[in-house]
PDB file of C-alpha atoms and ligand atoms in Angstrom:
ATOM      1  CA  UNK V  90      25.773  67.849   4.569  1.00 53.00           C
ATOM      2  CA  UNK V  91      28.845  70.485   3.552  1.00 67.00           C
ATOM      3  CA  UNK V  92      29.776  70.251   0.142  1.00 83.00           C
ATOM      4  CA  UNK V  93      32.820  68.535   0.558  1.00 83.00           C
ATOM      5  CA  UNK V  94      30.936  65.380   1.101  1.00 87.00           C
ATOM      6  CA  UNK V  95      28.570  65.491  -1.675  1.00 95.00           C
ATOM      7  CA  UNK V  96      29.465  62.543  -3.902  1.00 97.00           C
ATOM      8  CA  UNK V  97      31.090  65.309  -6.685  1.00 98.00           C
ATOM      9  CA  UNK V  98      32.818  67.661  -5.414  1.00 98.00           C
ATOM     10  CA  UNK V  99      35.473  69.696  -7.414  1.00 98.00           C
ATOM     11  CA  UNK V 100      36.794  73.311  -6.770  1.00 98.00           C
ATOM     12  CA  UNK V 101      39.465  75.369  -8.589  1.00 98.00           C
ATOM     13  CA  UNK V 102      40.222  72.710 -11.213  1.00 98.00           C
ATOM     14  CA  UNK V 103      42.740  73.603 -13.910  1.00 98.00           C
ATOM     15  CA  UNK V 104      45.130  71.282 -16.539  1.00 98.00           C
ATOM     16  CA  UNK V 105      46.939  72.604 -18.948  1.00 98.00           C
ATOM     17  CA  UNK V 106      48.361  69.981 -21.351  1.00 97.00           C
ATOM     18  CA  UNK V 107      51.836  71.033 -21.852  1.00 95.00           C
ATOM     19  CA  UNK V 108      52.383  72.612 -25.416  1.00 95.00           C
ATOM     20  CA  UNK V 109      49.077  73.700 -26.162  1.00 94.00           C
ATOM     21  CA  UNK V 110      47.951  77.715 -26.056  1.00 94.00           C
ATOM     22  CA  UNK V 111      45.197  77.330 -23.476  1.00 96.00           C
ATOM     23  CA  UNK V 112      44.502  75.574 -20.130  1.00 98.00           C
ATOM     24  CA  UNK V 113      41.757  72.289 -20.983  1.00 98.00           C
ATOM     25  CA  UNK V 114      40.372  73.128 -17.319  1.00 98.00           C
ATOM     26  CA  UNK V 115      40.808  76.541 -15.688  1.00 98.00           C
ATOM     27  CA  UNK V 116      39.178  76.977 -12.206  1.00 98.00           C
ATOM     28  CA  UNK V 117      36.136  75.171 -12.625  1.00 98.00           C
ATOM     29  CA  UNK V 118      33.962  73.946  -9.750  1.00 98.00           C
ATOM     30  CA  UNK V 119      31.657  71.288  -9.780  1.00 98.00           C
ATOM     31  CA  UNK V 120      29.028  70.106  -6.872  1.00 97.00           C
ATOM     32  CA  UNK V 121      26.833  67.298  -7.698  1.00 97.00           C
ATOM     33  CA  UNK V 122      24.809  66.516  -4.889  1.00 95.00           C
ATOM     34  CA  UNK V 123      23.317  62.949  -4.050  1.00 94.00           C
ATOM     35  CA  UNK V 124      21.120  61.522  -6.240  1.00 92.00           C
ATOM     36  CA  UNK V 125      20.804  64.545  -8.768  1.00 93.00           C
ATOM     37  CA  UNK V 126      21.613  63.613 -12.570  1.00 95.00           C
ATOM     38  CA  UNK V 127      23.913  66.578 -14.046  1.00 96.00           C
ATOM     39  CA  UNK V 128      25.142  67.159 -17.267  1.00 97.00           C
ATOM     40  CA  UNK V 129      28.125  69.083 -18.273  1.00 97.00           C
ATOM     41  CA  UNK V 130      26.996  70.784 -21.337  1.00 95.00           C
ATOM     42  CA  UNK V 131      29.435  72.072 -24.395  1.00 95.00           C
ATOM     43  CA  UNK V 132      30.622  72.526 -27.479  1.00 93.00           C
ATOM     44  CA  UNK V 133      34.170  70.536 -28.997  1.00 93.00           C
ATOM     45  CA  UNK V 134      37.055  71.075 -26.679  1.00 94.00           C
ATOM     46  CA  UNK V 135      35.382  72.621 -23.813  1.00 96.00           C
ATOM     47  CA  UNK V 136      37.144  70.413 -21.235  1.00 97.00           C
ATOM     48  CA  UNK V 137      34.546  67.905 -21.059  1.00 97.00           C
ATOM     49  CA  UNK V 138      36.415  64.879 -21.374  1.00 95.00           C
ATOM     50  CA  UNK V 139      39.377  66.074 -19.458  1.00 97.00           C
ATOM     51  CA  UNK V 140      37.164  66.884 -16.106  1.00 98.00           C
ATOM     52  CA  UNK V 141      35.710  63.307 -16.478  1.00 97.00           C
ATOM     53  CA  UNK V 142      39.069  61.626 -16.688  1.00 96.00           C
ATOM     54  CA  UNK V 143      40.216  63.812 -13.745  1.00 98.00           C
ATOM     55  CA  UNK V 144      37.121  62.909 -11.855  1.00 98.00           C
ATOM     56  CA  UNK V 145      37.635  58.983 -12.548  1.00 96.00           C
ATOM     57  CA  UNK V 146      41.837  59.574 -11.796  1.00 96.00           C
ATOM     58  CA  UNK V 147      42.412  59.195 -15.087  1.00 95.00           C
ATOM     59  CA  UNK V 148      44.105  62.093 -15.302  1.00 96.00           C
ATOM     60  CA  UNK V 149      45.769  64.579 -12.535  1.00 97.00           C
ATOM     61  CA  UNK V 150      44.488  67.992 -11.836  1.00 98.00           C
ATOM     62  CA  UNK V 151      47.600  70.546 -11.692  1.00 98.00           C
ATOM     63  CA  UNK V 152      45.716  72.275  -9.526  1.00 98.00           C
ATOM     64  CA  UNK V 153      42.276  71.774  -7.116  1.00 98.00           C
ATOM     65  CA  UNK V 154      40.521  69.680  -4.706  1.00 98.00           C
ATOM     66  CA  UNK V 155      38.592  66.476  -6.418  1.00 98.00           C
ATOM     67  CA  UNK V 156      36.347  64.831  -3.881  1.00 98.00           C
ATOM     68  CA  UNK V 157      34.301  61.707  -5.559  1.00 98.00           C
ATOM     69  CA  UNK V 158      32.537  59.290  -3.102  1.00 96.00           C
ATOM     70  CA  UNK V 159      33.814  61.057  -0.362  1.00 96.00           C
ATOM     71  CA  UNK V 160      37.063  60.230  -1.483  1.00 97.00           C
ATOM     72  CA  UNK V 161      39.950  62.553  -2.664  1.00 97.00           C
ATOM     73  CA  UNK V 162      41.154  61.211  -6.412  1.00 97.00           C
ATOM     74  CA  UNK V 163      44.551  62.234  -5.876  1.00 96.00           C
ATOM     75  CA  UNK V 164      45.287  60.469  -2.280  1.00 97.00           C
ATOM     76  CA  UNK V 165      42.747  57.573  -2.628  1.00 97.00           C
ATOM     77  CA  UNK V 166      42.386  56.719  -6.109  1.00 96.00           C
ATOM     78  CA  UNK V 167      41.233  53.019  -5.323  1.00 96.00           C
ATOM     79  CA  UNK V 168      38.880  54.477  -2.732  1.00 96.00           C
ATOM     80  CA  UNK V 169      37.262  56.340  -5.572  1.00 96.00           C
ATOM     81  CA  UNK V 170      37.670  53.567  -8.723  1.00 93.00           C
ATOM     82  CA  UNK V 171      35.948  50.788  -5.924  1.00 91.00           C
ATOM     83  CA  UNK V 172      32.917  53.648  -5.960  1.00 93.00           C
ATOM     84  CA  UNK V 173      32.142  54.402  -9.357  1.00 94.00           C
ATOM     85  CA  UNK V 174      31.310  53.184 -12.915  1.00 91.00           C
ATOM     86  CA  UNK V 175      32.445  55.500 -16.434  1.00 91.00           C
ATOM     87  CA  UNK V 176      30.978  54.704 -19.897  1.00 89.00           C
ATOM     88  CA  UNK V 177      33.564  56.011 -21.787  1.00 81.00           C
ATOM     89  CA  UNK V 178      33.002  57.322 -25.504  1.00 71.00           C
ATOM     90  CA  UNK V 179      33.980  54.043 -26.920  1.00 68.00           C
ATOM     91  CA  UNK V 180      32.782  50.497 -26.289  1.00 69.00           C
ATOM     92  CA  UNK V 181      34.689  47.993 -24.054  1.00 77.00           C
ATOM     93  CA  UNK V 182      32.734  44.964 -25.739  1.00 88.00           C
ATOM     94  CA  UNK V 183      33.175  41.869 -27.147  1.00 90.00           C
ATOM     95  CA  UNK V 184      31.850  41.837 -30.912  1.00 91.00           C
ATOM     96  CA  UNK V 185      32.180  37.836 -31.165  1.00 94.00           C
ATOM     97  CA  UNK V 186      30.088  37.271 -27.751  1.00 95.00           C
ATOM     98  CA  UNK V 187      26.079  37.718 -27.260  1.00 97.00           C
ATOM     99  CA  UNK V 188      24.758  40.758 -25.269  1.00 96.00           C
ATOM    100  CA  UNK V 189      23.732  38.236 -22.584  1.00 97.00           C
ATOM    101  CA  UNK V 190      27.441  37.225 -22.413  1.00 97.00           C
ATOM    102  CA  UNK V 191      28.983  40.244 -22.758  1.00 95.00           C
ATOM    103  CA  UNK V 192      26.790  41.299 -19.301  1.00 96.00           C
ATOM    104  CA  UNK V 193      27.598  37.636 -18.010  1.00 97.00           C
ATOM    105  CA  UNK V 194      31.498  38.096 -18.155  1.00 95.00           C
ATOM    106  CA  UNK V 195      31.557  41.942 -16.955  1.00 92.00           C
ATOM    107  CA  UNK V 196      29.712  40.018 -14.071  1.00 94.00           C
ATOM    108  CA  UNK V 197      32.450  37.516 -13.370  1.00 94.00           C
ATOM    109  CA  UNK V 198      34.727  40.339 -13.797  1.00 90.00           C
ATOM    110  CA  UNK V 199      32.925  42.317 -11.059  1.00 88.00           C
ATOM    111  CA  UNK V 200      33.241  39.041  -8.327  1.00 91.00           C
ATOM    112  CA  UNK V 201      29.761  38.234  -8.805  1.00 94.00           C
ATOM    113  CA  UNK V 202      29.609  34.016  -8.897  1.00 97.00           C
ATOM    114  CA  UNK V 203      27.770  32.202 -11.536  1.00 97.00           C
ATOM    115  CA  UNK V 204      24.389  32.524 -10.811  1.00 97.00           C
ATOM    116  CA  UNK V 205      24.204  35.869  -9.559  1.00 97.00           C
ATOM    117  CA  UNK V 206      26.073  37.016 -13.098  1.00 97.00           C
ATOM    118  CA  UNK V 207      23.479  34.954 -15.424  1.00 97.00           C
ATOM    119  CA  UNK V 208      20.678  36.582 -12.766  1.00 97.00           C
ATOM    120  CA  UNK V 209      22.250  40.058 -13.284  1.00 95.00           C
ATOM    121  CA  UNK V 210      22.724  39.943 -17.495  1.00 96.00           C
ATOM    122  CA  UNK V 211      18.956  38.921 -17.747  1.00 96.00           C
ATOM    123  CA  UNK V 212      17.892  42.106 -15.501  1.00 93.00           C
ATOM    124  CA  UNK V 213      19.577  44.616 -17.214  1.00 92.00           C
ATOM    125  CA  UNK V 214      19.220  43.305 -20.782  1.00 94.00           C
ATOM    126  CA  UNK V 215      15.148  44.010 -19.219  1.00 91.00           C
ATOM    127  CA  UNK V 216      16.537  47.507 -17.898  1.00 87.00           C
ATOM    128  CA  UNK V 217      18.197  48.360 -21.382  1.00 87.00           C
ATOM    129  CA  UNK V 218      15.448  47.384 -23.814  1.00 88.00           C
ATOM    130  CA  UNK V 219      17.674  44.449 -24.925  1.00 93.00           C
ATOM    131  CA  UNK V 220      15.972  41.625 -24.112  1.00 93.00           C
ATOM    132  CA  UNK V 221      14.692  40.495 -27.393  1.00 95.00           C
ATOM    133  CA  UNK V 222      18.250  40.703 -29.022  1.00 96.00           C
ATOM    134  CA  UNK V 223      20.119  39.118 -25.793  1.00 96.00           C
ATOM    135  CA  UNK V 224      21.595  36.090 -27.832  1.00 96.00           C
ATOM    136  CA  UNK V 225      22.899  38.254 -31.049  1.00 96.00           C
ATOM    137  CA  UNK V 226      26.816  38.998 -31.144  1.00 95.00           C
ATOM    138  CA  UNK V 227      26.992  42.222 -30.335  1.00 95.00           C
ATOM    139  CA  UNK V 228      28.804  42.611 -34.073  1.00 94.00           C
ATOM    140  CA  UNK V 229      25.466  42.553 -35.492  1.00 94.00           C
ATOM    141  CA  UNK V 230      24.268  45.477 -33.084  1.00 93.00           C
ATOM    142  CA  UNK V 231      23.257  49.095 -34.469  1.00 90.00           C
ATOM    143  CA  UNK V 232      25.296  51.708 -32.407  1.00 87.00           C
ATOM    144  CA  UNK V 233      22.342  52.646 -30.368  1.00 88.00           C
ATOM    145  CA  UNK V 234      21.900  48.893 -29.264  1.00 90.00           C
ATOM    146  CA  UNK V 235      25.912  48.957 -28.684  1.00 91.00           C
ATOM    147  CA  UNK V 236      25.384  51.993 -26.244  1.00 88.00           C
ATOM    148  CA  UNK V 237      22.844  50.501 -24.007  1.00 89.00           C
ATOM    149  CA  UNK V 238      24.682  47.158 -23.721  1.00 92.00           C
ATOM    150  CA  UNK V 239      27.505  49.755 -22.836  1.00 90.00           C
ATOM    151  CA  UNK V 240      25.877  51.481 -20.345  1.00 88.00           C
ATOM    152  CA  UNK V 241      24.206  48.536 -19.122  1.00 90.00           C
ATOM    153  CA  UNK V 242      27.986  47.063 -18.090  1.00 91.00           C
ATOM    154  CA  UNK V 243      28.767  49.697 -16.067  1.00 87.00           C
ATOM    155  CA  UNK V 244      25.765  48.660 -13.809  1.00 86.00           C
ATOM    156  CA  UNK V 245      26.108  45.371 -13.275  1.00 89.00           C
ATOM    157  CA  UNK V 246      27.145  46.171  -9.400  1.00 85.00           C
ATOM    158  CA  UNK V 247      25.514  49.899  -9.058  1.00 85.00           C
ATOM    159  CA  UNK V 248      27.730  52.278  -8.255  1.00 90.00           C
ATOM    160  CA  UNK V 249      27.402  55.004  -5.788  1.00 92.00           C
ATOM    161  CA  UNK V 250      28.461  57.295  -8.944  1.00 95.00           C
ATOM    162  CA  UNK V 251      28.673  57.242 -12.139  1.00 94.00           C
ATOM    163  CA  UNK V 252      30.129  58.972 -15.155  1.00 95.00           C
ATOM    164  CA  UNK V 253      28.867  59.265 -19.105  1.00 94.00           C
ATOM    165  CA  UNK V 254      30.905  60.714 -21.395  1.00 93.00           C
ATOM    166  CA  UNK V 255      28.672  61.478 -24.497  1.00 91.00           C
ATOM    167  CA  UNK V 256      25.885  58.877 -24.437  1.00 88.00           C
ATOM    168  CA  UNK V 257      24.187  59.896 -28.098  1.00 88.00           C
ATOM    169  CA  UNK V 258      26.735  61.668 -30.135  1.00 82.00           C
ATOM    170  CA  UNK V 259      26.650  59.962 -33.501  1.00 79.00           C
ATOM    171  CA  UNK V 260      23.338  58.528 -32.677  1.00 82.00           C
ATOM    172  CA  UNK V 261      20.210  58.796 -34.826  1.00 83.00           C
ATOM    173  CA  UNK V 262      17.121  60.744 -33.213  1.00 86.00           C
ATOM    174  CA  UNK V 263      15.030  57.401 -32.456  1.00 84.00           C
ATOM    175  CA  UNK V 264      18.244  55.473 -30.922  1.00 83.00           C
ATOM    176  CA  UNK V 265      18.527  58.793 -28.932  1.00 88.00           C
ATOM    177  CA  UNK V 266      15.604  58.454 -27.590  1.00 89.00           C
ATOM    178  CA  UNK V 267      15.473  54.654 -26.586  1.00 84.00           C
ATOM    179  CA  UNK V 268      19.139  55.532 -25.022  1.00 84.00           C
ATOM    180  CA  UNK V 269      17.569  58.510 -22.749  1.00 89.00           C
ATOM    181  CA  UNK V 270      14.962  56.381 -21.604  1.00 87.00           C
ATOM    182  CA  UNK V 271      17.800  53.515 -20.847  1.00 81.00           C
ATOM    183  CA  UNK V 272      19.459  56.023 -18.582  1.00 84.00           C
ATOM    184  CA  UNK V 273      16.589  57.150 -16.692  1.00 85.00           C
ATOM    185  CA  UNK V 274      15.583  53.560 -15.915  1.00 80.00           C
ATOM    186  CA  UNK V 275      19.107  52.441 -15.123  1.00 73.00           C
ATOM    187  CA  UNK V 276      19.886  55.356 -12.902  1.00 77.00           C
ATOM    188  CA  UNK V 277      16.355  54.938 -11.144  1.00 80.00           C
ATOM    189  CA  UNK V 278      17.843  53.394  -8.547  1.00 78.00           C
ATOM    190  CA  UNK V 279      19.499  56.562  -6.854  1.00 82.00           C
ATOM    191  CA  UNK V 280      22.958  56.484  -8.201  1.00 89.00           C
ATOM    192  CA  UNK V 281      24.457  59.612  -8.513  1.00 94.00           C
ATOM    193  CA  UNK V 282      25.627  60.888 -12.410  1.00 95.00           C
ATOM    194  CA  UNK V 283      27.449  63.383 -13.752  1.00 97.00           C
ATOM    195  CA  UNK V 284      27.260  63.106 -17.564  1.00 96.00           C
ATOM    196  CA  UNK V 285      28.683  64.995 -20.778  1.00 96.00           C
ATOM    197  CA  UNK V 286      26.140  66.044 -23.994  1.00 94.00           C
ATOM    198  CA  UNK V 287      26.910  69.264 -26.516  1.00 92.00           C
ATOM    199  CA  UNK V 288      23.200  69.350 -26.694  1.00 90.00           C
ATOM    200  CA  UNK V 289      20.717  71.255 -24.718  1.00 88.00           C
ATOM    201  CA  UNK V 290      17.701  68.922 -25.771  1.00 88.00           C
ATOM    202  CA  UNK V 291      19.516  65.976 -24.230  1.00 92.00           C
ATOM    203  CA  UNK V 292      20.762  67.975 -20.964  1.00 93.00           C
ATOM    204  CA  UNK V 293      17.074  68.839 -20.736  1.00 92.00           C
ATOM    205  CA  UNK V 294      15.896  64.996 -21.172  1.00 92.00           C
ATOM    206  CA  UNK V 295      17.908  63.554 -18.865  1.00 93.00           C
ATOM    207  CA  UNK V 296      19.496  66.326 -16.260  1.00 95.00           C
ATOM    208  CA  UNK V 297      18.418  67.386 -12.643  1.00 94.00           C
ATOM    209  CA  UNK V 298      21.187  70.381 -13.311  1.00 96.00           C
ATOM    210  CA  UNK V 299      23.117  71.461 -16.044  1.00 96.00           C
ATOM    211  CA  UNK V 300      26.478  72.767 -15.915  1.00 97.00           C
ATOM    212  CA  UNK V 301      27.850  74.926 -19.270  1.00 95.00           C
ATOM    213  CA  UNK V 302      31.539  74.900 -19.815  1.00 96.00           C
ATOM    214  CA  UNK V 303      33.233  76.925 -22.566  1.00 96.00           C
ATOM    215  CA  UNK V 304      37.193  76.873 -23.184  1.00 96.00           C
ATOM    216  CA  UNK V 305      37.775  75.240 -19.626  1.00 97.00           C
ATOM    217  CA  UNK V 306      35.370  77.752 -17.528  1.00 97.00           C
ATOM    218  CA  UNK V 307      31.824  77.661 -16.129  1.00 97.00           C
ATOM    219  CA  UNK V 308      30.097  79.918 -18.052  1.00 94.00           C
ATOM    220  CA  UNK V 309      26.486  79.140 -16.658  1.00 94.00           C
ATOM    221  CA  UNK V 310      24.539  76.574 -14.286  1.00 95.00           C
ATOM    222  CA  UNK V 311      20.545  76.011 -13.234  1.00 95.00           C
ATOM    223  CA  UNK V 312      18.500  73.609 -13.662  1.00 94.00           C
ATOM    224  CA  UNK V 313      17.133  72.508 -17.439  1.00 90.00           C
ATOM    225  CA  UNK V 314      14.517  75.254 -17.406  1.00 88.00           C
ATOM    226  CA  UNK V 315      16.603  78.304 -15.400  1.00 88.00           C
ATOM    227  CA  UNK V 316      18.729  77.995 -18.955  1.00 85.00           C
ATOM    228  CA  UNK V 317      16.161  77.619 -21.281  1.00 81.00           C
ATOM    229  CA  UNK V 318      14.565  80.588 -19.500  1.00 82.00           C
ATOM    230  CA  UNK V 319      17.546  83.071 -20.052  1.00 78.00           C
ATOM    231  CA  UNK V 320      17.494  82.247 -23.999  1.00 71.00           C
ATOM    232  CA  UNK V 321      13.511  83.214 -23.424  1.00 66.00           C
ATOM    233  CA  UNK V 322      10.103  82.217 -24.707  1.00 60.00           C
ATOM    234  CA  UNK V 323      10.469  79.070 -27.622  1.00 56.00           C
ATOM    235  CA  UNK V 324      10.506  81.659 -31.170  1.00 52.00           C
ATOM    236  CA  UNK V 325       8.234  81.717 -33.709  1.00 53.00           C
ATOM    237  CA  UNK V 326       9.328  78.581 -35.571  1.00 55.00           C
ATOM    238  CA  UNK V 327       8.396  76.642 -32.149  1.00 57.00           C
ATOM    239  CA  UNK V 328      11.813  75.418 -32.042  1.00 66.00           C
ATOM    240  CA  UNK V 329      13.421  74.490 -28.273  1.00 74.00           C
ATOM    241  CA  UNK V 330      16.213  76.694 -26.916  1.00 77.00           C
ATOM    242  CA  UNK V 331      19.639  75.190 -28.056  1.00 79.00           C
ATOM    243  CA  UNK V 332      23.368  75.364 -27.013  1.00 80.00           C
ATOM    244  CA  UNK V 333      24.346  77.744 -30.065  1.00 78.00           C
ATOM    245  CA  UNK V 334      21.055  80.512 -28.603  1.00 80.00           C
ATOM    246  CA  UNK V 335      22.507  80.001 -24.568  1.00 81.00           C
ATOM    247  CA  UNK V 336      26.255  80.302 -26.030  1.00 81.00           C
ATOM    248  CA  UNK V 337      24.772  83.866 -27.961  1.00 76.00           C
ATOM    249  CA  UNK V 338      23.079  84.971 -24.771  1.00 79.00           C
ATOM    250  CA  UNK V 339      26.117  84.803 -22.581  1.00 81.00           C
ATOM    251  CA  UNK V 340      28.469  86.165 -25.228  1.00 72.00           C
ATOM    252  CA  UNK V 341      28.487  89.467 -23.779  1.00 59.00           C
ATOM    253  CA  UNK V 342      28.834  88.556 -20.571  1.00 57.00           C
ATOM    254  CA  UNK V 343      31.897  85.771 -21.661  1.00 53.00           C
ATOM    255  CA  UNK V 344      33.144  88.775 -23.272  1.00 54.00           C
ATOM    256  CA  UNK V 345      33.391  91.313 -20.521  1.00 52.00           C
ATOM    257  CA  UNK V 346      35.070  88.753 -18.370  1.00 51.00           C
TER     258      UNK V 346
HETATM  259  N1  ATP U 219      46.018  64.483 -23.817  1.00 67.59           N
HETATM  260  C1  ATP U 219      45.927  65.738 -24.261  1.00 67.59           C
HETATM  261  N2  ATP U 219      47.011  66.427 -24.659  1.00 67.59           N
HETATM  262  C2  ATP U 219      46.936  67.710 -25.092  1.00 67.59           C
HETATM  263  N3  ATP U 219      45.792  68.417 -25.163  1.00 67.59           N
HETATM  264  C3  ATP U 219      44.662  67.781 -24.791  1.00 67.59           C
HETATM  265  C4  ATP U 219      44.666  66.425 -24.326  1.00 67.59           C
HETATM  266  N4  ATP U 219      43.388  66.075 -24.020  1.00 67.59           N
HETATM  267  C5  ATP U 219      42.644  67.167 -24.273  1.00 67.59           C
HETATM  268  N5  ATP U 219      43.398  68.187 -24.743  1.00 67.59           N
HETATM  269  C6  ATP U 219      42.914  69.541 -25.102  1.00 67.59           C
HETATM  270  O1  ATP U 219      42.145  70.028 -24.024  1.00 67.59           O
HETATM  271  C7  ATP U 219      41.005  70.727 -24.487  1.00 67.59           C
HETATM  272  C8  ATP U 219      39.738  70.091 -23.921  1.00 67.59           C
HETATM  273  O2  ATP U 219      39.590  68.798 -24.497  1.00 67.59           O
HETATM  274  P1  ATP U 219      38.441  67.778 -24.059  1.00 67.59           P
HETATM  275  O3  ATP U 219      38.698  66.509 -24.744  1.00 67.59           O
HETATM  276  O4  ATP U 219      38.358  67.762 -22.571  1.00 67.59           O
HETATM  277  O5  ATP U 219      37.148  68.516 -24.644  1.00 67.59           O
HETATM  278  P2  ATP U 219      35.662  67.976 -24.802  1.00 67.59           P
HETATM  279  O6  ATP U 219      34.784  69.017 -24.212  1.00 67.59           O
HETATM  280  O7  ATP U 219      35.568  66.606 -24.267  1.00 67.59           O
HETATM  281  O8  ATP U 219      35.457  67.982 -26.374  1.00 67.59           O
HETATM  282  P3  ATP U 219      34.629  66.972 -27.353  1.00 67.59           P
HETATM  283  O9  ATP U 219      33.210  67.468 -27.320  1.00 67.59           O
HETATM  284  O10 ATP U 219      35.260  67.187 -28.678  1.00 67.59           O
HETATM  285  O11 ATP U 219      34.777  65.571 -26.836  1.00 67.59           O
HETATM  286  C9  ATP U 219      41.078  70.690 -26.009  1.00 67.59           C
HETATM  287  O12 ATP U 219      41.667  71.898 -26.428  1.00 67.59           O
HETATM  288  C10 ATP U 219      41.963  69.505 -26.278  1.00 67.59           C
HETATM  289  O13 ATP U 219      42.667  69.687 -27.482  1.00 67.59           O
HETATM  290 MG1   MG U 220      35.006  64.729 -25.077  1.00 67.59          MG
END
């Protein structure tokens, strides 16, 4: 398989918004091969965002190929919405509606009939750890139960790819964790995912391959441990490798280029 068809596939990307100092994006590739989980790791303002909404034609590149699904965004931007599912950073979900009907209607919405829908919402409430609290209104959720039911949505017909912009930020350590493990078992079956995190622990919980953008350029990519293995043995205080200690290893290197 070339590249090119790999179900992410971005080279030379750049967008600068007009009026501000910097480009957002400038040249960055991206290959995400099938199956693999990568996350796009960095700081406030990196260009996170902006490559996602690029990737899901959102927004248009100046300048680049963007292949998703096979598909090019720019030419066949239905090609490539028909292929994929985005959790964006804020909910799309009905406060005054259960969990169970929230899942229920994004089924309708997706063509599913009746009975497939109400067969669907009970699966992935399962998936996401929501079962017990499937007949609340979602207004009484805790933003951790909010972000599963989110994610959950987005899967109600799996897509061949999928995109998660920031699944934790603002989340408390234990809703992290129950939101990790409701990725892993939701993207079990195969999909392919590219998602977003500014942290290195969360990149390490739930990434295949990590990607590090700073100010709109690929700084570094490996795999979870390649990273953790330039910032070097865990110190002293027994404390894991984070974004700041990677960011202070490649200074010089950001630096001379
Ligand atoms: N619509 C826009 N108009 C002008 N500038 C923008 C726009 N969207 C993003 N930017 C700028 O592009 C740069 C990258 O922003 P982006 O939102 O992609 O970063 P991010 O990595 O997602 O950051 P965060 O972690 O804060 O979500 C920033 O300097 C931002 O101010
Ligand atoms: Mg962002």
């Amino acid at each position: 398989m070339t590249s090119e068809s790999a179900p992410i596939f971005a080279r030379g990307v750049r967008k600068h918004f007009p009026g501000s100092e910097r480009p957002a994006l400038d040249g960055v590739d991206l290959t995400v091969r099938a199956g693999r989980v990568c996350a796009l790791l960095g700081g406030n303002g990196a260009g996170k965002t902006t490559m996602i909404r690029i990737l899901t034609t959102l927004t248009r590149a100046d300048e680049g190929v963007v292949r998703v699904a096979g598909w090019d965004v720019r030419a066949e931007g239905t090609r490539v919405r028909a292929s994929i599912g985005l959790v964006g950073q804020y909910a799309a979900l009905d406060e005054v509606l259960s969990a169970r009907e929230n899942l229920e209607l994004f089924g309708r919405l997706a063509g599913l009939d009746r009975r497939r829908a109400r067969e669907r919402a009970g699966e992935l409430l399962g998936t996401a750890g929501l079962q017990e609290v499937g007949r609340r209104p979602v207004g009484s959720f805790s933003g951790g139960m909010r972000r599963r039911l989110d994610l959950a949505t987005s899967l109600i017909t799996i897509p061949a790819v999928l995109f998660i912009d920031e699944p934790t930020t603002g989340l408390d350590p234990q809703a992290r964790r129950e939101l990790w493990s409701s990725v892993r078992a939701l993207t079990a079956a195969g999909t392919t995912v590219l998602l977003t995190t500014q942290y290195l622990d969360e990149a390490d919980a739930l990434a295949d391959d990590v990607v590090i953008l700073r100010e709109g350029r690929v700084i570094a990519e490996g795999t979870p441990g390649d990273l953790k293995k330039l910032v070097g043995e865990p110190r002293m205080e027994l404390r894991e490798p984070t974004l700041e200690d990677v960011y202070m290893h490649l200074h010089e290197g950001v630096a001379a280029s």
